[in-house]
C-alpha cells in the first residue's frame, strides 16, 4: 500500500512539473497560469466525453455481444461517477497551476478530495442495483416471488451499508471525530435494542421466512390470524390480501410462531362428497352404481390416478338413505378449474344413478301405526247435557 502511495505521489509530482513547464513556455505569469488552468479543464472535459463514449461505450457493446448483461449494467452505473471523477482530477490539476494562497488551496484541495471520495462511493452505490440481478441464480431456489423480495432486501441492506461507510469516511476526511459519536451510539444502542426488541424479532422472523421459504408473493396462505393471498413479503411484516379484498399487515414474528398452511403448494386438489341412495335401491343396483362410479373416476383424465387415494365405497346406513362415500383428487390445483371438474362430476354421478334405475334420497320420516282403537268415540258420546233454563 505504501508503494502504491509513493508511486502516485511521484506521478502527481511529475505531471504537475510538466504542466508548470508548459505554462512557462506560453509566457508564465498569472494570466498564463489562468489560461493553462482553463486549457486543463477543457482537456479533461474532452477526456471525460471520450471515456464515456469510446471506452465505456465500447466495453458495454462488447459485454452485450457476449451476453454479459450484468457487466454492461454495471458499466452503465459507473458512467456518471467516473465522468465526475475525471473532472475532479482536472480541477485538481487546474488548482495546482494557479498561484493561490495557501488557505484557499487547502480549502479547494479538501473540497476536491471530498468530491473524489463521494464519486467513488457514488459509483459503488449505483453498482449495487445491477449487481443484484446476478443474485438470481443464487436465490432462484427460493422461487420467483420470494427471490425478488430477498434480492430487494439485500440491495437495500448493501446500499445502506455503503452510505453509512461513505459518510463516516468523508466526515473523518474533514477532521470530524466520528469514533466518539459511534461510541455514544453503542451505549445508546442497548437501550434502543431493548425498546425495539419486537422490531428485531420481526426482522429475524422475516429472515426465517426467507430461509425456510415459507411462502412467496401470490401464494394462498392460511394461518390462525388470516387467510388470503400474499402481496408483499417485507423484512418486518407480511401484507396479505384476504378473499374479502381487505389488506392485512401481520408482523413476521407472529407468523413464524404460528402454523402456516400454504395451499398454493398442493400437489393435487381433493374432492370429497357423499351420495345418498333411497332405501328401496336393491343390492344389485348398488353394486352396479359403485362399479360405474369407480370406472368413471379411473377413466377421467382430470382425476389423479397415482400417488393419492381414490376411494368409492358404501359407507353407512343413514337416517333416510344408504350413503356412498367418494374420496379422490384432481390433477389440477387451480380453484376455478377444480370447481368446473366438480360440477361436471356431479352431473355424471346423477346420470349414473338414474341409468341404474335408482334415485337419490332426501330427508324424510315415516310414521308406522301398529293398531287402531276398536271403538272410536262417536260424536254422540261427547255431547254435553243441555241445561234447561226455565
mmCIF file of N, CA and C in Angstrom, residues 37-114:
data_model
loop_
_atom_site.group_PDB
_atom_site.id
_atom_site.type_symbol
_atom_site.label_atom_id
_atom_site.label_comp_id
_atom_site.label_asym_id
_atom_site.label_seq_id
_atom_site.Cartn_x
_atom_site.Cartn_y
_atom_site.Cartn_z
ATOM 1 N N UNK A 37 -4.807 26.728 -16.682
ATOM 2 C CA UNK A 37 -5.837 26.027 -15.895
ATOM 3 C C UNK A 37 -7.099 25.822 -16.727
ATOM 4 N N UNK A 38 -7.447 26.850 -17.525
ATOM 5 C CA UNK A 38 -8.628 26.715 -18.371
ATOM 6 C C UNK A 38 -8.427 25.638 -19.433
ATOM 7 N N UNK A 39 -7.231 25.589 -20.007
ATOM 8 C CA UNK A 39 -6.940 24.568 -21.015
ATOM 9 C C UNK A 39 -6.991 23.170 -20.390
ATOM 10 N N UNK A 40 -6.471 23.049 -19.166
ATOM 11 C CA UNK A 40 -6.509 21.739 -18.480
ATOM 12 C C UNK A 40 -7.953 21.291 -18.293
ATOM 13 N N UNK A 41 -8.822 22.218 -17.887
ATOM 14 C CA UNK A 41 -10.228 21.861 -17.710
ATOM 15 C C UNK A 41 -10.848 21.428 -19.035
ATOM 16 N N UNK A 42 -10.506 22.132 -20.132
ATOM 17 C CA UNK A 42 -11.037 21.746 -21.441
ATOM 18 C C UNK A 42 -10.552 20.351 -21.817
ATOM 19 N N UNK A 43 -9.276 20.067 -21.582
ATOM 20 C CA UNK A 43 -8.713 18.752 -21.929
ATOM 21 C C UNK A 43 -9.411 17.645 -21.144
ATOM 22 N N UNK A 44 -9.595 17.861 -19.853
ATOM 23 C CA UNK A 44 -10.232 16.817 -19.044
ATOM 24 C C UNK A 44 -11.719 16.696 -19.368
ATOM 25 N N UNK A 45 -12.348 17.798 -19.796
ATOM 26 C CA UNK A 45 -13.741 17.694 -20.232
ATOM 27 C C UNK A 45 -13.848 16.826 -21.484
ATOM 28 N N UNK A 46 -12.908 17.037 -22.420
ATOM 29 C CA UNK A 46 -12.886 16.193 -23.631
ATOM 30 C C UNK A 46 -12.569 14.746 -23.252
ATOM 31 N N UNK A 47 -11.621 14.580 -22.303
ATOM 32 C CA UNK A 47 -11.263 13.235 -21.864
ATOM 33 C C UNK A 47 -12.458 12.532 -21.230
ATOM 34 N N UNK A 48 -13.271 13.301 -20.516
ATOM 35 C CA UNK A 48 -14.470 12.715 -19.899
ATOM 36 C C UNK A 48 -15.431 12.201 -20.965
ATOM 37 N N UNK A 49 -15.620 12.996 -22.040
ATOM 38 C CA UNK A 49 -16.514 12.573 -23.111
ATOM 39 C C UNK A 49 -15.966 11.367 -23.843
ATOM 40 N N UNK A 50 -14.660 11.349 -24.041
ATOM 41 C CA UNK A 50 -14.035 10.192 -24.700
ATOM 42 C C UNK A 50 -14.196 8.943 -23.840
ATOM 43 N N UNK A 51 -14.004 9.101 -22.533
ATOM 44 C CA UNK A 51 -14.149 7.964 -21.621
ATOM 45 C C UNK A 51 -15.565 7.409 -21.663
ATOM 46 N N UNK A 52 -16.560 8.305 -21.706
ATOM 47 C CA UNK A 52 -17.953 7.859 -21.693
ATOM 48 C C UNK A 52 -18.362 7.242 -23.020
ATOM 49 N N UNK A 53 -17.969 7.892 -24.124
ATOM 50 C CA UNK A 53 -18.439 7.445 -25.434
ATOM 51 C C UNK A 53 -17.607 6.310 -26.001
ATOM 52 N N UNK A 54 -16.291 6.432 -25.927
ATOM 53 C CA UNK A 54 -15.426 5.454 -26.588
ATOM 54 C C UNK A 54 -15.122 4.259 -25.701
ATOM 55 N N UNK A 55 -14.523 4.517 -24.525
ATOM 56 C CA UNK A 55 -14.048 3.412 -23.697
ATOM 57 C C UNK A 55 -15.219 2.652 -23.063
ATOM 58 N N UNK A 56 -16.029 3.370 -22.258
ATOM 59 C CA UNK A 56 -17.144 2.692 -21.601
ATOM 60 C C UNK A 56 -18.173 2.199 -22.614
ATOM 61 N N UNK A 57 -18.441 3.008 -23.656
ATOM 62 C CA UNK A 57 -19.383 2.575 -24.684
ATOM 63 C C UNK A 57 -18.932 1.310 -25.384
ATOM 64 N N UNK A 58 -17.627 1.241 -25.729
ATOM 65 C CA UNK A 58 -17.104 0.034 -26.370
ATOM 66 C C UNK A 58 -17.170 -1.177 -25.464
ATOM 67 N N UNK A 59 -16.872 -0.976 -24.192
ATOM 68 C CA UNK A 59 -16.935 -2.093 -23.252
ATOM 69 C C UNK A 59 -18.382 -2.569 -23.062
ATOM 70 N N UNK A 60 -19.336 -1.641 -23.048
ATOM 71 C CA UNK A 60 -20.745 -2.042 -22.923
ATOM 72 C C UNK A 60 -21.196 -2.843 -24.135
ATOM 73 N N UNK A 61 -20.820 -2.382 -25.333
ATOM 74 C CA UNK A 61 -21.208 -3.117 -26.532
ATOM 75 C C UNK A 61 -20.583 -4.503 -26.552
ATOM 76 N N UNK A 62 -19.326 -4.599 -26.126
ATOM 77 C CA UNK A 62 -18.671 -5.898 -26.073
ATOM 78 C C UNK A 62 -19.352 -6.817 -25.065
ATOM 79 N N UNK A 63 -19.765 -6.264 -23.933
ATOM 80 C CA UNK A 63 -20.452 -7.075 -22.926
ATOM 81 C C UNK A 63 -21.800 -7.564 -23.440
ATOM 82 N N UNK A 64 -22.533 -6.707 -24.160
ATOM 83 C CA UNK A 64 -23.823 -7.121 -24.711
ATOM 84 C C UNK A 64 -23.644 -8.203 -25.769
ATOM 85 N N UNK A 65 -22.581 -8.086 -26.575
ATOM 86 C CA UNK A 65 -22.327 -9.111 -27.584
ATOM 87 C C UNK A 65 -22.019 -10.464 -26.954
ATOM 88 N N UNK A 66 -21.351 -10.446 -25.821
ATOM 89 C CA UNK A 66 -21.030 -11.701 -25.120
ATOM 90 C C UNK A 66 -22.116 -12.110 -24.133
ATOM 91 N N UNK A 67 -23.282 -11.423 -24.225
ATOM 92 C CA UNK A 67 -24.435 -11.732 -23.362
ATOM 93 C C UNK A 67 -24.092 -11.602 -21.885
ATOM 94 N N UNK A 68 -23.251 -10.607 -21.584
ATOM 95 C CA UNK A 68 -22.907 -10.303 -20.195
ATOM 96 C C UNK A 68 -23.680 -9.046 -19.779
ATOM 97 N N UNK A 69 -24.985 -9.203 -19.604
ATOM 98 C CA UNK A 69 -25.822 -8.045 -19.314
ATOM 99 C C UNK A 69 -25.485 -7.422 -17.967
ATOM 100 N N UNK A 70 -25.070 -8.244 -16.998
ATOM 101 C CA UNK A 70 -24.722 -7.697 -15.682
ATOM 102 C C UNK A 70 -23.537 -6.759 -15.782
ATOM 103 N N UNK A 71 -22.511 -7.165 -16.540
ATOM 104 C CA UNK A 71 -21.329 -6.311 -16.727
ATOM 105 C C UNK A 71 -21.718 -5.014 -17.431
ATOM 106 N N UNK A 72 -22.569 -5.129 -18.441
ATOM 107 C CA UNK A 72 -22.998 -3.926 -19.160
ATOM 108 C C UNK A 72 -23.762 -2.983 -18.239
ATOM 109 N N UNK A 73 -24.620 -3.519 -17.395
ATOM 110 C CA UNK A 73 -25.388 -2.680 -16.470
ATOM 111 C C UNK A 73 -24.477 -2.018 -15.430
ATOM 112 N N UNK A 74 -23.452 -2.746 -14.987
ATOM 113 C CA UNK A 74 -22.502 -2.172 -14.035
ATOM 114 C C UNK A 74 -21.726 -1.026 -14.691
ATOM 115 N N UNK A 75 -21.343 -1.214 -15.938
ATOM 116 C CA UNK A 75 -20.637 -0.150 -16.649
ATOM 117 C C UNK A 75 -21.533 1.083 -16.819
ATOM 118 N N UNK A 76 -22.795 0.858 -17.095
ATOM 119 C CA UNK A 76 -23.731 1.984 -17.170
ATOM 120 C C UNK A 76 -23.810 2.720 -15.841
ATOM 121 N N UNK A 77 -23.792 1.960 -14.732
ATOM 122 C CA UNK A 77 -23.846 2.582 -13.405
ATOM 123 C C UNK A 77 -22.583 3.372 -13.105
ATOM 124 N N UNK A 78 -21.438 2.911 -13.618
ATOM 125 C CA UNK A 78 -20.165 3.589 -13.370
ATOM 126 C C UNK A 78 -19.983 4.844 -14.221
ATOM 127 N N UNK A 79 -20.770 4.992 -15.277
ATOM 128 C CA UNK A 79 -20.517 6.045 -16.263
ATOM 129 C C UNK A 79 -20.499 7.438 -15.640
ATOM 130 N N UNK A 80 -21.578 7.841 -14.988
ATOM 131 C CA UNK A 80 -21.651 9.192 -14.424
ATOM 132 C C UNK A 80 -20.624 9.431 -13.315
ATOM 133 N N UNK A 81 -20.458 8.517 -12.332
ATOM 134 C CA UNK A 81 -19.435 8.766 -11.310
ATOM 135 C C UNK A 81 -18.018 8.863 -11.883
ATOM 136 N N UNK A 82 -17.690 8.039 -12.889
ATOM 137 C CA UNK A 82 -16.349 8.106 -13.477
ATOM 138 C C UNK A 82 -16.140 9.421 -14.215
ATOM 139 N N UNK A 83 -17.150 9.888 -14.935
ATOM 140 C CA UNK A 83 -17.028 11.187 -15.600
ATOM 141 C C UNK A 83 -16.833 12.299 -14.580
ATOM 142 N N UNK A 84 -17.580 12.227 -13.479
ATOM 143 C CA UNK A 84 -17.401 13.242 -12.431
ATOM 144 C C UNK A 84 -16.010 13.159 -11.833
ATOM 145 N N UNK A 85 -15.479 11.936 -11.650
ATOM 146 C CA UNK A 85 -14.140 11.771 -11.079
ATOM 147 C C UNK A 85 -13.071 12.335 -12.009
ATOM 148 N N UNK A 86 -13.254 12.152 -13.313
ATOM 149 C CA UNK A 86 -12.290 12.713 -14.273
ATOM 150 C C UNK A 86 -12.277 14.232 -14.190
ATOM 151 N N UNK A 87 -13.431 14.851 -14.104
ATOM 152 C CA UNK A 87 -13.490 16.303 -13.998
ATOM 153 C C UNK A 87 -12.897 16.787 -12.673
ATOM 154 N N UNK A 88 -13.080 16.006 -11.599
ATOM 155 C CA UNK A 88 -12.481 16.388 -10.309
ATOM 156 C C UNK A 88 -10.963 16.360 -10.395
ATOM 157 N N UNK A 89 -10.423 15.350 -11.092
ATOM 158 C CA UNK A 89 -8.966 15.295 -11.286
ATOM 159 C C UNK A 89 -8.493 16.499 -12.094
ATOM 160 N N UNK A 90 -9.273 16.860 -13.126
ATOM 161 C CA UNK A 90 -8.917 18.046 -13.916
ATOM 162 C C UNK A 90 -8.928 19.313 -13.070
ATOM 163 N N UNK A 91 -9.915 19.441 -12.198
ATOM 164 C CA UNK A 91 -9.981 20.606 -11.307
ATOM 165 C C UNK A 91 -8.784 20.629 -10.365
ATOM 166 N N UNK A 92 -8.379 19.442 -9.917
ATOM 167 C CA UNK A 92 -7.214 19.366 -9.015
ATOM 168 C C UNK A 92 -5.957 19.900 -9.710
ATOM 169 N N UNK A 93 -5.716 19.452 -10.923
ATOM 170 C CA UNK A 93 -4.516 19.921 -11.634
ATOM 171 C C UNK A 93 -4.631 21.397 -12.002
ATOM 172 N N UNK A 94 -5.849 21.854 -12.290
ATOM 173 C CA UNK A 94 -6.022 23.276 -12.585
ATOM 174 C C UNK A 94 -5.707 24.121 -11.357
ATOM 175 N N UNK A 95 -6.079 23.660 -10.180
ATOM 176 C CA UNK A 95 -5.759 24.381 -8.938
ATOM 177 C C UNK A 95 -4.255 24.402 -8.706
ATOM 178 N N UNK A 96 -3.595 23.288 -9.048
ATOM 179 C CA UNK A 96 -2.143 23.224 -8.879
ATOM 180 C C UNK A 96 -1.427 24.258 -9.753
ATOM 181 N N UNK A 97 -2.014 24.539 -10.913
ATOM 182 C CA UNK A 97 -1.369 25.507 -11.809
ATOM 183 C C UNK A 97 -1.532 26.943 -11.317
ATOM 184 N N UNK A 98 -2.636 27.211 -10.640
ATOM 185 C CA UNK A 98 -2.895 28.571 -10.200
ATOM 186 C C UNK A 98 -2.037 28.913 -8.971
ATOM 187 N N UNK A 99 -1.610 30.146 -8.920
ATOM 188 C CA UNK A 99 -0.794 30.617 -7.790
ATOM 189 C C UNK A 99 -1.727 31.236 -6.750
ATOM 190 N N UNK A 100 -2.359 30.365 -5.959
ATOM 191 C CA UNK A 100 -3.310 30.815 -4.961
ATOM 192 C C UNK A 100 -2.678 30.798 -3.582
ATOM 193 N N UNK A 101 -3.360 31.465 -2.662
ATOM 194 C CA UNK A 101 -2.842 31.478 -1.291
ATOM 195 C C UNK A 101 -3.000 30.090 -0.674
ATOM 196 N N UNK A 102 -2.191 29.872 0.370
ATOM 197 C CA UNK A 102 -2.176 28.555 0.996
ATOM 198 C C UNK A 102 -3.540 28.195 1.576
ATOM 199 N N UNK A 103 -4.210 29.133 2.205
ATOM 200 C CA UNK A 103 -5.520 28.847 2.794
ATOM 201 C C UNK A 103 -6.556 28.472 1.738
ATOM 202 N N UNK A 104 -6.550 29.213 0.629
ATOM 203 C CA UNK A 104 -7.513 28.912 -0.440
ATOM 204 C C UNK A 104 -7.213 27.551 -1.059
ATOM 205 N N UNK A 105 -5.914 27.282 -1.287
ATOM 206 C CA UNK A 105 -5.553 25.984 -1.859
ATOM 207 C C UNK A 105 -5.964 24.837 -0.935
ATOM 208 N N UNK A 106 -5.765 25.027 0.365
ATOM 209 C CA UNK A 106 -6.129 23.965 1.311
ATOM 210 C C UNK A 106 -7.623 23.672 1.259
ATOM 211 N N UNK A 107 -8.427 24.745 1.218
ATOM 212 C CA UNK A 107 -9.875 24.545 1.157
ATOM 213 C C UNK A 107 -10.283 23.872 -0.143
ATOM 214 N N UNK A 108 -9.717 24.327 -1.255
ATOM 215 C CA UNK A 108 -10.067 23.749 -2.552
ATOM 216 C C UNK A 108 -9.618 22.300 -2.662
ATOM 217 N N UNK A 109 -8.402 21.984 -2.153
ATOM 218 C CA UNK A 109 -7.925 20.605 -2.201
ATOM 219 C C UNK A 109 -8.778 19.682 -1.313
ATOM 220 N N UNK A 110 -9.193 20.197 -0.162
ATOM 221 C CA UNK A 110 -10.072 19.398 0.700
ATOM 222 C C UNK A 110 -11.418 19.143 0.015
ATOM 223 N N UNK A 111 -11.906 20.165 -0.680
ATOM 224 C CA UNK A 111 -13.189 20.008 -1.375
ATOM 225 C C UNK A 111 -13.075 18.993 -2.508
ATOM 226 N N UNK A 112 -11.971 19.060 -3.287
ATOM 227 C CA UNK A 112 -11.786 18.089 -4.370
ATOM 228 C C UNK A 112 -11.589 16.684 -3.821
ATOM 229 N N UNK A 113 -10.890 16.566 -2.692
ATOM 230 C CA UNK A 113 -10.714 15.247 -2.073
ATOM 231 C C UNK A 113 -12.059 14.680 -1.620
ATOM 232 N N UNK A 114 -12.887 15.548 -1.022
ATOM 233 C CA UNK A 114 -14.219 15.110 -0.606
ATOM 234 C C UNK A 114 -15.060 14.708 -1.807
#
